[in-house]
Tab-separated table of C-alpha atoms and ligand atoms in Angstrom:
chain	number	residue	atom	x	y	z
A	1245	MET	CA	-0.236	-0.089	-0.096
A	1246	GLY	CA	1.479	3.491	-0.842
A	1247	LEU	CA	0.322	6.982	0.474
A	1248	THR	CA	-2.195	7.134	3.546
A	1249	ILE	CA	-3.570	9.981	5.433
A	1250	GLY	CA	-3.410	10.471	9.279
A	1251	VAL	CA	-5.598	12.739	11.035
A	1252	ASP	CA	-4.740	14.208	14.468
A	1253	ILE	CA	-8.011	15.583	16.296
A	1254	GLY	CA	-6.633	18.125	18.457
A	1255	GLY	CA	-8.514	20.445	21.158
A	1256	THR	CA	-8.033	23.380	19.186
A	1257	LYS	CA	-6.898	22.239	15.669
A	1258	ILE	CA	-7.461	19.141	13.519
A	1259	ALA	CA	-4.244	18.300	11.249
A	1260	ALA	CA	-4.476	16.114	8.371
A	1261	GLY	CA	-1.121	14.869	6.753
A	1262	VAL	CA	-0.502	12.591	3.712
A	1263	VAL	CA	2.133	10.074	4.842
A	1264	ASP	CA	4.317	7.578	2.944
A	1265	GLU	CA	5.489	4.273	3.750
A	1266	GLU	CA	8.633	5.412	5.351
A	1267	GLY	CA	6.757	7.793	7.625
A	1268	SER	CA	7.390	10.779	5.806
A	1269	ILE	CA	4.931	13.686	5.804
A	1270	LEU	CA	4.384	14.747	2.061
A	1271	GLU	CA	1.775	17.465	2.751
A	1272	THR	CA	-0.316	18.680	5.805
A	1273	CYS	CA	-3.041	21.080	6.532
A	1274	LYS	CA	-4.811	22.130	9.533
A	1275	VAL	CA	-8.531	23.277	10.106
A	1276	ALA	CA	-9.833	24.705	13.627
A	1277	THR	CA	-11.685	21.955	15.537
A	1278	PRO	CA	-15.486	22.269	15.594
A	1279	THR	CA	-17.179	22.641	18.963
A	1280	THR	CA	-20.147	19.840	17.681
A	1281	PRO	CA	-19.563	16.288	16.879
A	1282	GLU	CA	-21.254	16.749	13.676
A	1283	GLY	CA	-19.036	19.617	12.811
A	1284	VAL	CA	-15.818	17.421	13.532
A	1285	VAL	CA	-16.865	15.022	11.065
A	1286	ASP	CA	-17.143	17.781	8.297
A	1287	ALA	CA	-13.988	19.350	9.558
A	1288	ILE	CA	-12.125	15.721	8.977
A	1289	ALA	CA	-13.624	15.032	5.737
A	1290	ASP	CA	-12.687	18.704	4.457
A	1291	ALA	CA	-8.938	18.260	5.706
A	1292	VAL	CA	-8.878	14.959	4.095
A	1293	ARG	CA	-9.970	16.219	0.845
A	1294	ALA	CA	-7.894	19.450	0.958
A	1295	VAL	CA	-4.820	17.381	2.139
A	1296	SER	CA	-5.261	14.499	-0.940
A	1297	GLY	CA	-5.053	17.019	-3.996
A	1298	ASP	CA	-3.392	14.480	-6.409
A	1299	HIS	CA	-2.112	12.139	-4.334
A	1300	ARG	CA	-3.351	8.525	-4.616
A	1301	VAL	CA	-4.365	7.859	-1.052
A	1302	GLU	CA	-5.307	4.454	0.025
A	1303	ALA	CA	-6.620	4.772	3.377
A	1304	VAL	CA	-7.037	7.351	6.485
A	1305	GLY	CA	-6.287	6.847	9.650
A	1306	ILE	CA	-7.859	9.049	12.423
A	1307	GLY	CA	-6.276	9.724	15.851
A	1308	ALA	CA	-8.856	10.511	18.536
A	1309	ALA	CA	-8.741	11.374	22.066
A	1310	GLY	CA	-10.894	8.990	23.742
A	1311	TYR	CA	-11.989	5.619	24.193
A	1312	VAL	CA	-12.045	3.755	20.637
A	1313	ASP	CA	-13.712	0.376	20.405
A	1314	ASP	CA	-11.535	-2.973	19.468
A	1315	LYS	CA	-13.343	-2.612	15.635
A	1316	ARG	CA	-11.452	0.777	15.247
A	1317	ALA	CA	-14.430	2.147	14.266
A	1318	THR	CA	-16.611	3.596	17.407
A	1319	VAL	CA	-15.494	6.383	19.468
A	1320	LEU	CA	-16.962	4.947	22.411
A	1321	PHE	CA	-16.378	8.192	24.965
A	1322	ALA	CA	-14.271	11.395	24.368
A	1323	PRO	CA	-13.599	13.403	27.059
A	1324	ASN	CA	-13.134	16.839	24.817
A	1325	VAL	CA	-15.433	16.248	21.824
A	1326	ASN	CA	-19.020	15.364	22.882
A	1327	TRP	CA	-18.689	11.859	21.355
A	1328	ARG	CA	-20.635	8.743	22.800
A	1329	ASN	CA	-20.643	6.123	20.655
A	1330	GLU	CA	-20.161	7.901	17.858
A	1331	PRO	CA	-19.582	5.779	14.813
A	1332	LEU	CA	-16.693	7.856	13.454
A	1333	LYS	CA	-15.358	5.554	10.769
A	1334	ASP	CA	-18.803	4.974	9.021
A	1335	LYS	CA	-19.552	8.605	8.849
A	1336	VAL	CA	-16.043	9.479	7.777
A	1337	GLU	CA	-15.923	6.779	5.175
A	1338	GLN	CA	-19.019	7.585	3.665
A	1339	ARG	CA	-17.554	11.471	3.207
A	1340	VAL	CA	-14.188	10.496	1.944
A	1341	GLY	CA	-14.895	7.185	-0.160
A	1342	THR	CA	-11.624	5.573	1.091
A	1343	PRO	CA	-11.430	2.953	4.127
A	1344	VAL	CA	-10.907	4.635	7.492
A	1345	VAL	CA	-9.538	3.579	10.717
A	1346	VAL	CA	-10.071	5.315	14.049
A	1347	GLU	CA	-7.495	4.748	16.586
A	1348	ASN	CA	-6.896	6.600	20.404
A	1349	ASP	CA	-4.598	9.454	19.850
A	1350	ALA	CA	-1.992	8.212	22.219
A	1351	ASN	CA	-2.085	4.521	20.508
A	1352	ALA	CA	-1.456	6.249	17.404
A	1353	ALA	CA	1.654	8.541	18.740
A	1354	ALA	CA	3.087	5.359	20.301
A	1355	TRP	CA	2.924	3.352	17.074
A	1356	GLY	CA	4.283	6.318	15.100
A	1357	GLU	CA	7.436	6.404	17.737
A	1358	TYR	CA	7.604	2.810	17.644
A	1359	ARG	CA	7.903	2.602	13.903
A	1360	PHE	CA	9.603	5.665	12.730
A	1361	GLY	CA	11.047	7.710	16.120
A	1362	ALA	CA	12.907	6.598	19.165
A	1363	GLY	CA	11.430	3.174	19.186
A	1364	LYS	CA	12.735	1.987	15.904
A	1365	GLY	CA	14.622	-0.967	16.542
A	1366	HIS	CA	12.795	-2.202	19.720
A	1367	GLU	CA	9.947	-4.793	19.844
A	1368	ASP	CA	8.632	-3.772	23.236
A	1369	VAL	CA	8.180	-0.327	24.032
A	1370	ILE	CA	5.658	1.602	26.477
A	1371	CYS	CA	5.208	5.289	25.196
A	1372	ILE	CA	4.007	7.889	27.590
A	1373	THR	CA	2.762	11.141	26.477
A	1374	LEU	CA	3.405	14.025	29.036
A	1375	GLY	CA	0.877	16.728	27.674
A	1376	THR	CA	-1.856	18.326	29.566
A	1377	GLY	CA	-2.693	15.266	30.787
A	1378	LEU	CA	-0.798	11.958	30.759
A	1379	GLY	CA	-1.660	9.517	28.199
A	1380	GLY	CA	0.203	5.873	26.912
A	1381	GLY	CA	0.444	3.270	24.462
A	1382	ILE	CA	1.670	-0.497	24.339
A	1383	VAL	CA	3.708	-2.038	21.872
A	1384	ILE	CA	4.793	-5.498	22.906
A	1385	GLY	CA	6.226	-8.064	20.616
A	1386	ASN	CA	6.119	-5.755	17.470
A	1387	LYS	CA	2.068	-5.396	17.966
A	1388	LEU	CA	0.116	-2.388	19.439
A	1389	ARG	CA	-1.840	-3.934	22.060
A	1390	ARG	CA	-5.248	-2.363	22.319
A	1391	GLY	CA	-7.045	-4.726	24.879
A	1392	ARG	CA	-10.346	-6.847	24.373
A	1393	PHE	CA	-12.222	-3.701	24.364
A	1394	GLY	CA	-9.812	-1.509	22.637
A	1395	VAL	CA	-9.070	0.611	25.685
A	1396	ALA	CA	-5.992	-0.488	27.074
A	1397	GLY	CA	-2.969	1.910	27.835
A	1398	GLU	CA	-5.337	4.101	29.636
A	1399	PHE	CA	-2.161	4.871	32.323
A	1400	GLY	CA	-3.148	8.614	33.221
A	1401	HIS	CA	-5.860	6.995	35.424
A	1402	ILE	CA	-3.883	4.252	37.250
A	1403	ARG	CA	-4.564	5.397	40.974
A	1404	VAL	CA	-1.171	6.381	42.425
A	1405	VAL	CA	-2.030	8.018	45.691
A	1406	PRO	CA	-5.203	6.387	47.526
A	1407	ASP	CA	-7.814	9.129	48.275
A	1408	GLY	CA	-5.336	11.528	46.504
A	1409	LEU	CA	-5.933	14.804	44.359
A	1410	LEU	CA	-9.609	14.846	42.700
A	1411	CYS	CA	-9.078	13.931	38.961
A	1412	GLY	CA	-11.509	15.142	36.004
A	1413	CYS	CA	-12.176	11.434	35.283
A	1414	GLY	CA	-14.383	11.239	38.848
A	1415	SER	CA	-11.339	9.152	40.461
A	1416	GLN	CA	-9.077	10.185	42.981
A	1417	GLY	CA	-5.201	10.481	42.891
A	1418	CYS	CA	-4.859	9.480	39.283
A	1419	TRP	CA	-1.236	9.296	37.854
A	1420	GLU	CA	-1.883	12.432	35.649
A	1421	GLN	CA	-2.549	14.367	38.808
A	1422	TYR	CA	0.933	13.876	39.549
A	1423	ALA	CA	2.394	13.566	36.519
A	1424	SER	CA	1.488	15.920	33.951
A	1425	GLY	CA	1.848	19.528	32.311
A	1426	ARG	CA	-1.287	20.614	34.501
A	1427	ALA	CA	0.302	18.798	37.409
A	1428	LEU	CA	3.650	20.902	36.721
A	1429	VAL	CA	2.117	23.878	36.801
A	1430	ARG	CA	0.620	23.154	40.235
A	1431	TYR	CA	3.904	22.311	41.616
A	1432	ALA	CA	5.395	25.551	40.560
A	1433	ARG	CA	2.311	27.910	41.393
A	1434	GLN	CA	2.125	26.366	45.229
A	1435	ARG	CA	6.080	26.584	45.504
A	1436	ALA	CA	6.315	29.960	44.005
A	1437	ALA	CA	3.503	30.793	46.412
A	1438	ALA	CA	5.557	29.225	49.379
A	1439	THR	CA	8.789	30.321	48.556
A	1440	PRO	CA	8.820	33.538	46.589
A	1441	GLU	CA	12.544	34.376	47.322
A	1442	ASN	CA	13.344	31.217	44.845
A	1443	ALA	CA	11.193	32.193	42.325
A	1444	GLU	CA	11.914	35.450	40.758
A	1445	ILE	CA	12.386	34.603	37.549
A	1446	LEU	CA	9.090	32.399	37.302
A	1447	LEU	CA	6.962	34.893	39.362
A	1448	SER	CA	8.188	37.997	36.846
A	1449	LEU	CA	7.044	35.683	33.895
A	1450	GLY	CA	3.837	35.099	35.822
A	1451	GLN	CA	3.103	38.955	36.242
A	1452	GLY	CA	4.002	38.559	40.032
A	1453	ASP	CA	1.315	36.439	40.651
A	1454	PRO	CA	1.577	32.515	41.312
A	1455	LEU	CA	-1.769	31.821	39.906
A	1456	GLY	CA	-0.215	33.671	36.448
A	1457	ILE	CA	2.226	31.137	35.917
A	1458	GLU	CA	1.641	28.821	32.909
A	1459	GLY	CA	3.339	25.849	31.645
A	1460	GLN	CA	5.385	27.777	29.051
A	1461	HIS	CA	6.689	30.166	32.163
A	1462	VAL	CA	7.921	27.092	34.020
A	1463	SER	CA	9.955	26.028	31.109
A	1464	GLU	CA	11.313	29.240	30.160
A	1465	ALA	CA	12.065	29.821	34.269
A	1466	ALA	CA	13.853	26.470	34.529
A	1467	ARG	CA	16.261	27.221	31.443
A	1468	GLN	CA	17.053	30.241	32.985
A	1469	GLY	CA	17.869	28.576	36.326
A	1470	ASP	CA	15.035	29.540	38.337
A	1471	PRO	CA	15.276	27.127	41.600
A	1472	VAL	CA	11.428	26.836	42.092
A	1473	ALA	CA	11.094	26.065	38.285
A	1474	ILE	CA	13.760	23.443	38.466
A	1475	ASP	CA	12.507	21.649	41.813
A	1476	SER	CA	8.694	21.505	39.781
A	1477	PHE	CA	9.956	19.609	37.082
A	1478	ARG	CA	11.978	17.245	39.242
A	1479	GLU	CA	8.668	16.746	41.319
A	1480	LEU	CA	7.197	16.090	38.421
A	1481	ALA	CA	10.030	13.846	37.361
A	1482	ARG	CA	9.972	11.849	40.737
A	1483	TRP	CA	6.044	10.837	40.131
A	1484	ALA	CA	6.717	10.000	36.362
A	1485	GLY	CA	9.798	7.911	37.128
A	1486	ALA	CA	8.310	5.871	40.117
A	1487	GLY	CA	5.356	4.991	37.607
A	1488	LEU	CA	7.382	3.993	35.005
A	1489	ALA	CA	8.992	1.606	37.641
A	1490	ASP	CA	5.607	-0.051	38.038
A	1491	LEU	CA	4.968	-0.232	34.292
A	1492	ALA	CA	8.397	-2.107	33.928
A	1493	SER	CA	6.894	-4.819	36.489
A	1494	LEU	CA	3.822	-5.139	34.346
A	1495	PHE	CA	5.270	-5.188	30.852
A	1496	ASP	CA	8.942	-5.169	31.148
A	1497	PRO	CA	9.739	-3.054	27.951
A	1498	SER	CA	13.201	-2.562	26.566
A	1499	ALA	CA	12.554	1.179	26.385
A	1500	PHE	CA	10.124	3.703	27.402
A	1501	ILE	CA	9.404	6.639	25.141
A	1502	ILE	CA	8.666	9.907	26.959
A	1503	GLY	CA	6.458	12.352	24.354
A	1504	GLY	CA	4.156	15.116	25.227
A	1505	GLY	CA	5.062	18.990	25.489
A	1506	VAL	CA	6.593	18.243	28.930
A	1507	SER	CA	9.231	16.237	27.312
A	1508	ASP	CA	10.302	19.052	25.035
A	1509	GLU	CA	12.728	20.031	27.920
A	1510	GLY	CA	14.777	17.013	27.368
A	1511	ASP	CA	17.446	16.002	29.982
A	1512	LEU	CA	15.894	18.685	32.194
A	1513	VAL	CA	13.213	16.510	32.855
A	1514	LEU	CA	14.563	13.201	31.467
A	1515	GLU	CA	17.285	12.566	33.757
A	1516	PRO	CA	15.440	13.144	37.064
A	1517	ILE	CA	13.038	10.317	35.450
A	1518	ARG	CA	15.598	8.070	34.952
A	1519	LYS	CA	16.991	8.569	38.432
A	1520	SER	CA	13.426	8.067	39.801
A	1521	PHE	CA	13.121	5.227	37.489
A	1522	ARG	CA	16.061	3.489	38.717
A	1523	ARG	CA	15.323	4.330	42.363
A	1524	TRP	CA	11.964	2.621	42.472
A	1525	LEU	CA	12.644	-0.195	40.100
A	1526	VAL	CA	12.212	-3.390	42.171
A	1527	GLY	CA	15.992	-5.323	42.370
A	1528	GLY	CA	16.798	-2.381	40.091
A	1529	GLU	CA	20.454	-2.691	40.418
A	1530	TYR	CA	20.446	-6.696	39.646
A	1531	ARG	CA	18.415	-6.885	36.481
A	1532	PRO	CA	18.816	-5.425	33.092
A	1533	ARG	CA	16.937	-1.981	32.981
A	1534	ALA	CA	14.652	-0.234	29.955
A	1535	GLN	CA	16.000	2.942	28.481
A	1536	VAL	CA	14.278	5.950	29.154
A	1537	LEU	CA	14.421	7.722	25.612
A	1538	ALA	CA	12.596	11.375	24.457
A	1539	ALA	CA	10.270	10.758	21.685
A	1540	ARG	CA	11.652	12.133	18.456
A	1541	LEU	CA	8.875	12.766	16.369
A	1542	GLY	CA	7.153	15.473	18.292
A	1543	GLY	CA	3.718	16.795	17.440
A	1544	LYS	CA	3.568	14.638	14.461
A	1545	ALA	CA	3.533	11.345	15.959
A	1546	GLY	CA	-0.118	10.806	16.482
A	1547	MET	CA	-0.498	11.775	12.485
A	1548	VAL	CA	2.306	9.249	11.383
A	1549	GLY	CA	1.123	6.553	13.620
A	1550	ALA	CA	-2.738	6.850	12.340
A	1551	ALA	CA	-1.589	6.849	8.816
A	1552	ASP	CA	0.808	3.979	9.387
A	1553	LEU	CA	-2.016	2.186	11.333
A	1554	ALA	CA	-4.370	2.841	8.561
A	1555	ARG	CA	-1.990	0.847	6.256
A	1556	HIS	CA	-1.133	-1.893	8.349
A	1557	GLY	CA	-4.577	-2.519	9.902
B	2176	LIG	ZN1	-8.410	10.078	36.436
C-alpha cells in the first residue's frame, strides 16, 4: 500500500497529513476544531479532501482522544469532543470514499514513535505522553496492544495515591494528577507562593502572581535557572519515574519513550525521570533496565502513527 492520510484531532486544531511508507509527511493542512460532533466530522472530511490533492491515497487513519472500540470504528467516549458511541469510521468513510480506521490518539502516537521515531529497532516499548494530561500506548512483540475492548494503555488514570487529588475522570489520586503538564503548573504555583524568594524569574514571567504562572513560564524559568521551576520539574519527574517502575513490573519493555509537551525540555526532565525510575525499580541494580528515551517525532507522532495504522490494519 502506498500513501495514507493521518488525521490528528486536537482540542483546537485538526491536522491532516499525507504520509508515505517510510513515515515521511508529504503534505499537511490544519483546520480549527469545531465544537459540535457533526462539525468535527465535516472538518475531518474537509481536511482529508484538502490534503489529498493529486495524491493517490488508499486509507485514512484518525487519531482521536477518547476510548475507541476494538473494531477501530466507534469512539465510545471522548472527554473533549461530545462523542458518545460515535460511529466515526462509518461517517467519515461516507464522506471521503476511502477506508477509514479510528485509533486512540495516544496509541497512534506510540505506534508512530515505535515505527519511525525513538522506538525504531525495539520490539517492546511503552510510550508515555506527558501533555496536559498523561496518555500511554503499549507495543509488545511488535504489536500495538489495544486490549480486548480497545481501551488498554490508559495509564493516566492508574490510581497512584489512594484518596489523592480529585481527577477530571471522577476518581481520586490518578497518575496524571501528579505527572503531567497540569501537575507541573500546580507544583510551580504552590512553590512560588510558598517560597517567592526562590522563584523570582518564575514570578516575573507570571506577572508577579503565582496564579499567573503557566506551563511555558515554568519551562522558560527552568532554562534560566530558577530554583522553583527546576524543582517543579524534578517533582513531576519523581512521580513519572516511579510510575515507569510500576509499568516495568507489568510489561518489562526494552524502552520507555517519553513524549508530549513536557518532554520538550529534554534532559532537564528526562534525567530526573531516569533517576526516579532506577530508584523505584524493584531489584533495579540486579536486572537489565529499560532505557528511558525522549520521543523524536514531536507533535507529528499521532499523525504519522495513525496513517501507518491505517496501512497495516
Ligand atoms: Zn483520572
